[in-house]
PDB file of C-alpha atoms in Angstrom:
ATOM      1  CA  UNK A   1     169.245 185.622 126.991  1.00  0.00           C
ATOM      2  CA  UNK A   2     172.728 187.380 125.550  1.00  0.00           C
ATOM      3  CA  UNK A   3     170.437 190.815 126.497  1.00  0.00           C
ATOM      4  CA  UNK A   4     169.452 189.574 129.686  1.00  0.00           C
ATOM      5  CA  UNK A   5     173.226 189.111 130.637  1.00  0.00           C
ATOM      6  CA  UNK A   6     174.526 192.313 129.236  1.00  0.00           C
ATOM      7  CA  UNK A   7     172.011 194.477 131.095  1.00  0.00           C
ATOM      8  CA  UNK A   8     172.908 192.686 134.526  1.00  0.00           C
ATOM      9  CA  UNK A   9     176.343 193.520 133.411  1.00  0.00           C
ATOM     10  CA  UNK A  10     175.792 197.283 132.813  1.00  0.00           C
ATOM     11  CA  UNK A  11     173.921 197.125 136.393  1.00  0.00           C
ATOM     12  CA  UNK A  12     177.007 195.394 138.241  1.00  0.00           C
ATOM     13  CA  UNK A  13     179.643 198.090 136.381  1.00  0.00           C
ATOM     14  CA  UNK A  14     176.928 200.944 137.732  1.00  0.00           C
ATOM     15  CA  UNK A  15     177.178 200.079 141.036  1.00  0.00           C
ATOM     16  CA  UNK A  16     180.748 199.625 141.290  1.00  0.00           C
ATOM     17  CA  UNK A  17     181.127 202.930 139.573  1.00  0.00           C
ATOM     18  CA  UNK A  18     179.437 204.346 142.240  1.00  0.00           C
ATOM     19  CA  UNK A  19     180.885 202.184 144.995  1.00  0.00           C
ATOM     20  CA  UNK A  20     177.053 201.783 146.620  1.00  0.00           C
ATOM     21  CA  UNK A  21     174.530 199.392 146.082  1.00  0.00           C
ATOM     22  CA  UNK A  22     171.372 200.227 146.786  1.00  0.00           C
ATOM     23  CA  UNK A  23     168.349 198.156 147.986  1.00  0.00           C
ATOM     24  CA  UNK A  24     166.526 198.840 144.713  1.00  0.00           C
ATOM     25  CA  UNK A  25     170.046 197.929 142.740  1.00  0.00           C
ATOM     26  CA  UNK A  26     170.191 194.634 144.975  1.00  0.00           C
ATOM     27  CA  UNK A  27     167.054 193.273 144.034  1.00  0.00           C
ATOM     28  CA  UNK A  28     167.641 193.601 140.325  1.00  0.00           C
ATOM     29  CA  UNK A  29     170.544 192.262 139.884  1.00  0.00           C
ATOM     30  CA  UNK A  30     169.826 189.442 142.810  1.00  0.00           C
ATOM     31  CA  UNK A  31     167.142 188.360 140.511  1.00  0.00           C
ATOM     32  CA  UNK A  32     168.988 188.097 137.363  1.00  0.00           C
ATOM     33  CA  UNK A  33     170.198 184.558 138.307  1.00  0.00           C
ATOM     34  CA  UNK A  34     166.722 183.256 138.512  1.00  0.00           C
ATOM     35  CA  UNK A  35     165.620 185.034 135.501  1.00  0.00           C
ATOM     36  CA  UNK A  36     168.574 183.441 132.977  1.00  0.00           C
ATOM     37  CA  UNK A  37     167.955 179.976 135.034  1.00  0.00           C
ATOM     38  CA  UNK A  38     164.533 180.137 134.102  1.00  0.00           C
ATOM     39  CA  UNK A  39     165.270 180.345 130.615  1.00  0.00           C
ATOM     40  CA  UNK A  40     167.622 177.445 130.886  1.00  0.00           C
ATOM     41  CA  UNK A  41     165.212 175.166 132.322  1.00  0.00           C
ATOM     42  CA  UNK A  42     162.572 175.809 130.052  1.00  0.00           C
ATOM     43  CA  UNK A  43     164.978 175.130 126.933  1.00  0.00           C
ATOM     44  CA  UNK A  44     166.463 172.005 128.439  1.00  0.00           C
ATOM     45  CA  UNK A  45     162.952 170.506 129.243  1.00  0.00           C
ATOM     46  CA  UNK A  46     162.438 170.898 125.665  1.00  0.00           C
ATOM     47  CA  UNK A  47     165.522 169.589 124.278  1.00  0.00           C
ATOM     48  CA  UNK A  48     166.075 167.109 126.875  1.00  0.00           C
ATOM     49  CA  UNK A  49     163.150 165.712 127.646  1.00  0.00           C
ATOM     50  CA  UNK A  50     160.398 167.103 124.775  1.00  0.00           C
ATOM     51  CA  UNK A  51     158.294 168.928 126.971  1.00  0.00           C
ATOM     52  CA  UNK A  52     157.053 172.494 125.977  1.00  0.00           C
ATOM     53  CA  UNK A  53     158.682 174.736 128.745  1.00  0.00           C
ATOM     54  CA  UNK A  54     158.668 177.920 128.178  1.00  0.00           C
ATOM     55  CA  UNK A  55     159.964 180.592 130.635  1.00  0.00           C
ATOM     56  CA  UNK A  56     158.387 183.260 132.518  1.00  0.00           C
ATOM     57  CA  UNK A  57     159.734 186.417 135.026  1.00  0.00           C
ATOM     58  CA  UNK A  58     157.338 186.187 138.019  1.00  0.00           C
ATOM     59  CA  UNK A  59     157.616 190.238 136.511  1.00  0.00           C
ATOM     60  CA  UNK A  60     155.366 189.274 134.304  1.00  0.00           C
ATOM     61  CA  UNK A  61     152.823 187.950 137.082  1.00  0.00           C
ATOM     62  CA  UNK A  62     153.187 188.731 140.657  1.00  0.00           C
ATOM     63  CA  UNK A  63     152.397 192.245 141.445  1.00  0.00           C
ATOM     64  CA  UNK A  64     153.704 193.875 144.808  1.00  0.00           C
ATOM     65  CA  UNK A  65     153.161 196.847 146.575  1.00  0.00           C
ATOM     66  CA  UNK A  66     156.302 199.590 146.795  1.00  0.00           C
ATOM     67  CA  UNK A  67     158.496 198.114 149.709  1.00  0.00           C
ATOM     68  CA  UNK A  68     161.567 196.906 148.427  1.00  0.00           C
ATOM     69  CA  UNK A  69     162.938 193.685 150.088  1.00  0.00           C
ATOM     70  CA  UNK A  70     159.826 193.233 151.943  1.00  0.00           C
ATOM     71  CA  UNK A  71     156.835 194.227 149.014  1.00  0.00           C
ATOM     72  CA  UNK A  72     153.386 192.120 149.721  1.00  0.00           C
ATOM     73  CA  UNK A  73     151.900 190.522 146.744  1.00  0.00           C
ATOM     74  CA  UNK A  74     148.496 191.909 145.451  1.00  0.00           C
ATOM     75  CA  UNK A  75     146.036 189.847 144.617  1.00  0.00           C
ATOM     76  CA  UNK A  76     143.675 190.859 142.384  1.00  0.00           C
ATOM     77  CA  UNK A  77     146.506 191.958 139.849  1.00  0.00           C
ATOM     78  CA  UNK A  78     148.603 189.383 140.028  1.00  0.00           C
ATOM     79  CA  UNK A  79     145.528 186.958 139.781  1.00  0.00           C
ATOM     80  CA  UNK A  80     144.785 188.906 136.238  1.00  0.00           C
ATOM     81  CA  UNK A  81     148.084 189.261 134.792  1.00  0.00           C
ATOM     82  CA  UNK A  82     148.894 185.296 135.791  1.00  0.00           C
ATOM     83  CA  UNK A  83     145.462 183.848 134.476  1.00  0.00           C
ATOM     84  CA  UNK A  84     146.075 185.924 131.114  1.00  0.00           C
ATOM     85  CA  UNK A  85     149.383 184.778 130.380  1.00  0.00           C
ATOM     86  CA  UNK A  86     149.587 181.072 131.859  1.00  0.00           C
ATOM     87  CA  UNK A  87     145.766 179.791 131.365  1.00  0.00           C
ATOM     88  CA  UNK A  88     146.287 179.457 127.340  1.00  0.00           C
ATOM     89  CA  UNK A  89     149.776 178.349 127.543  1.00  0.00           C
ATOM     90  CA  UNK A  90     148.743 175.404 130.504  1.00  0.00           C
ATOM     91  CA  UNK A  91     145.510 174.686 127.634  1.00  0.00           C
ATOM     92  CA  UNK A  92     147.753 173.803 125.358  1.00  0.00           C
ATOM     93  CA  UNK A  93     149.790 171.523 127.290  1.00  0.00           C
ATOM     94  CA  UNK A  94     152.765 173.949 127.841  1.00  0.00           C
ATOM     95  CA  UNK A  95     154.466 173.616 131.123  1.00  0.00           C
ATOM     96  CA  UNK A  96     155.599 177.266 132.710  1.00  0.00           C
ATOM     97  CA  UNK A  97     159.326 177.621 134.463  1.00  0.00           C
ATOM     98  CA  UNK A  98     158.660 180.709 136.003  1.00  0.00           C
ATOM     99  CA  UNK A  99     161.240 182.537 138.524  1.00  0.00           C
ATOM    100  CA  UNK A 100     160.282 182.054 142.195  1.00  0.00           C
ATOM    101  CA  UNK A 101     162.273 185.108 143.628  1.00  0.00           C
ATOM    102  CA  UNK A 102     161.937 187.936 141.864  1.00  0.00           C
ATOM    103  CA  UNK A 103     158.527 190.398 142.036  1.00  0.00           C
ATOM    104  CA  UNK A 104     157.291 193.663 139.768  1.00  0.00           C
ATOM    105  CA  UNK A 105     155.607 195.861 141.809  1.00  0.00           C
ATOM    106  CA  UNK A 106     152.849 198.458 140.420  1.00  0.00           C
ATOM    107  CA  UNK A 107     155.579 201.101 139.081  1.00  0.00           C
ATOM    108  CA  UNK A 108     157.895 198.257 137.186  1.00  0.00           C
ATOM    109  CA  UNK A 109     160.305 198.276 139.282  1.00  0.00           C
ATOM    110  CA  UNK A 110     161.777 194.806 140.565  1.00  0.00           C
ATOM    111  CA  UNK A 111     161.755 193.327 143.852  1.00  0.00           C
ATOM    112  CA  UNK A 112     164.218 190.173 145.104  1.00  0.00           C
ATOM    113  CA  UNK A 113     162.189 188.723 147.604  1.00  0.00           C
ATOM    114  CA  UNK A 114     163.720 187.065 150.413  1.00  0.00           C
ATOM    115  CA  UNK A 115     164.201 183.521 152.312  1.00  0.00           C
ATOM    116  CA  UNK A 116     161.362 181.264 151.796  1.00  0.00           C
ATOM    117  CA  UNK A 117     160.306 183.339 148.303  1.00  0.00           C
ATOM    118  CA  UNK A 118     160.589 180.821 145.867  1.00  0.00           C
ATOM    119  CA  UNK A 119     157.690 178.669 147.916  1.00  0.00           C
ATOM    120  CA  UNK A 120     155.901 181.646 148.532  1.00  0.00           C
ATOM    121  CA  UNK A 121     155.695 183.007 145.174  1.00  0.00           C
ATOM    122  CA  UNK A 122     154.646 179.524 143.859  1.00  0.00           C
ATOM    123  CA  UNK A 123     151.613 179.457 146.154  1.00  0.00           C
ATOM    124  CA  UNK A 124     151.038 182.573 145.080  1.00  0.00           C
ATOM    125  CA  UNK A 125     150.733 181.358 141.319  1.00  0.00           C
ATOM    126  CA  UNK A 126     148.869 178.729 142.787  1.00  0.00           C
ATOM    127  CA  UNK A 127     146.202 180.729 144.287  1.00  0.00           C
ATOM    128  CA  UNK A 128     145.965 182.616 140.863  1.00  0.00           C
ATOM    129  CA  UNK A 129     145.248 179.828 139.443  1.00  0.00           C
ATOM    130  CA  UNK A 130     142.773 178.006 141.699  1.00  0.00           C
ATOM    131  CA  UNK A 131     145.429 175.196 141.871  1.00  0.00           C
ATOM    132  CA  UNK A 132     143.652 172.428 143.990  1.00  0.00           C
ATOM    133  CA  UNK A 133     147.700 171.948 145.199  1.00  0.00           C
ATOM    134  CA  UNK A 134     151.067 173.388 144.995  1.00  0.00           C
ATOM    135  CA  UNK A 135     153.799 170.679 145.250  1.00  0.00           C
ATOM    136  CA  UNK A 136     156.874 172.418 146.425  1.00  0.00           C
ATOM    137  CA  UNK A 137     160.703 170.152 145.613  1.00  0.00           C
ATOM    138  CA  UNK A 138     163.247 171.562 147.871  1.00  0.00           C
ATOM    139  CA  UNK A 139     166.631 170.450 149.350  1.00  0.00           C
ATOM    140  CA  UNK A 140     165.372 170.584 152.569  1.00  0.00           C
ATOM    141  CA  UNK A 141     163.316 169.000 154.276  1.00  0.00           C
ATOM    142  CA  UNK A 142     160.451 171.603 154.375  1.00  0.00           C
ATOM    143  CA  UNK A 143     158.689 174.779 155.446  1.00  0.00           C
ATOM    144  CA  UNK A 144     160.116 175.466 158.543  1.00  0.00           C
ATOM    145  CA  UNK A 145     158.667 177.256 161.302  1.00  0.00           C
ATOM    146  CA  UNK A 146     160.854 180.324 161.777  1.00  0.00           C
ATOM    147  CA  UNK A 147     164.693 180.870 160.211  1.00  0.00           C
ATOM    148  CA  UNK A 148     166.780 177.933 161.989  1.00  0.00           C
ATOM    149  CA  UNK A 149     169.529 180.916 162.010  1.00  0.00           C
ATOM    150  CA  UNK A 150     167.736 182.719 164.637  1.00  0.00           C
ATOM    151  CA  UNK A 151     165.563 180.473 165.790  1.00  0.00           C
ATOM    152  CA  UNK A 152     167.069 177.004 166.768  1.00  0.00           C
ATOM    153  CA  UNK A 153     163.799 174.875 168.341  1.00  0.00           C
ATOM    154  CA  UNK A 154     162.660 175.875 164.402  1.00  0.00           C
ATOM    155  CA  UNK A 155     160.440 172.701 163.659  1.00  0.00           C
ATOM    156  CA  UNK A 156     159.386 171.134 159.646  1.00  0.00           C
ATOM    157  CA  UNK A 157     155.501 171.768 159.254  1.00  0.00           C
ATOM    158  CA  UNK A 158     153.989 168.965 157.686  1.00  0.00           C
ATOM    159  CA  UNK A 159     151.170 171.192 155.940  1.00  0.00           C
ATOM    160  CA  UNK A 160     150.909 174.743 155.170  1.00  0.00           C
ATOM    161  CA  UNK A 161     148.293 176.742 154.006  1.00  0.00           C
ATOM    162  CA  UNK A 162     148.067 180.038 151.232  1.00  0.00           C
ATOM    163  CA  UNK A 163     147.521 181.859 154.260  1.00  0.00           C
ATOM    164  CA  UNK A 164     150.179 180.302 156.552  1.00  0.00           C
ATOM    165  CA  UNK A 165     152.782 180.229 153.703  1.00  0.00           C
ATOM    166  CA  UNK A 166     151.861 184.164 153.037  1.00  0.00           C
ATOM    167  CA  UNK A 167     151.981 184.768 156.977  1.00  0.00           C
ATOM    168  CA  UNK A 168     155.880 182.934 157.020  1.00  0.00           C
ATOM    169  CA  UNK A 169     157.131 184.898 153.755  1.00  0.00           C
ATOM    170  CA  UNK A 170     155.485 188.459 155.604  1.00  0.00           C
ATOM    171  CA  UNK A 171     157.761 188.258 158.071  1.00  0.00           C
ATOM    172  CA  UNK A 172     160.892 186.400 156.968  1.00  0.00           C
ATOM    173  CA  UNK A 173     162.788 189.823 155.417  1.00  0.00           C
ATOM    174  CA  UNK A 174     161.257 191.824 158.635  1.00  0.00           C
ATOM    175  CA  UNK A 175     163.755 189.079 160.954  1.00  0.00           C
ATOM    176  CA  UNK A 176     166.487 187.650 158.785  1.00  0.00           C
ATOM    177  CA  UNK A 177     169.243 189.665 157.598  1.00  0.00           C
ATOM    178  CA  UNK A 178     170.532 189.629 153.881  1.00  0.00           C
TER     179      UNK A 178
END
């Protein structure tokens, strides 16, 4: 994790040396929080609690196309690359903490996906997997229908579907601001 830290340090000092951040910048080092949590959760669960955890970077599974801030997962890819590395691990009775926010599209590079991400990126894995459910703990109350920012009659929905959730996360960084 001490390498995980220092790079997000080199990429803080790089953009203050150049007094910009870029979109590309953003979503790396936006991301880095989720990836060191990751790793914290896993180790706890196996300290604390004696459950294999063992972390992932949604880098390693959910493939995107090239729009940063707004990339759509794709779906054959990711289905591959999350089948081959969480299948033998969930055999074995592992249990994967992987990062909810933060996306590799087909060139490596990184995307930070926006509100809503974390639930969308899980139903993602979910569909990858052929999970019969995906069980989503938040602190709020729920999948709402539209950013309670901008929208105020926003209602909870009670049920959402693969489809639904991937229709809510599509638009969510085309109408909220960052």
């Amino acid at each position: 994790m001490t390498g995980l830290i220092e790079q997000t340090a080199n990429h803080c000092k790089g953009c203050a040396l150049l007094g910009e951040l870029s979109p590309r910048a953003l979503d790396v080092i936006a991301g880095a929080g989720e990836r060191i949590s990751a790793r914290i959760a896993a180790a706890r669960s196996r300290r604390d609690r004696k459950l294999r955890g063992i972390a992932f970077d949604a880098t390693e599974l959910i493939v995107t196309d090239e729009v940063h801030g707004g990339a759509r997962p794709q779906a054959q890819p990711t289905r591959e690359k999350t089948r081959a590395a969480l299948l033998p691990h969930l055999a074995q009775g592992a249990i994967p903490v992987v990062t909810g926010l933060h996306r590799v599209h087909s060139q490596r590079s990184s995307d930070h996906a926006r509100r809503g991400g974390s639930d969308f990126s899980a139903t993602i894995l979910g569909a990858a997997l052929d999970a019969e459910e995906v069980i989503i703990w938040t602190d709020v109350n729920g999948v709402l229908t539209a950013d309670p920012r901008m929208v105020p009659e926003a209602r909870t929905l009670d049920e959402v579907s693969y489809s639904g959730a991937g229709e809510l996360a599509f638009f969510a960084p085309r109408c909220c601001t960052r």
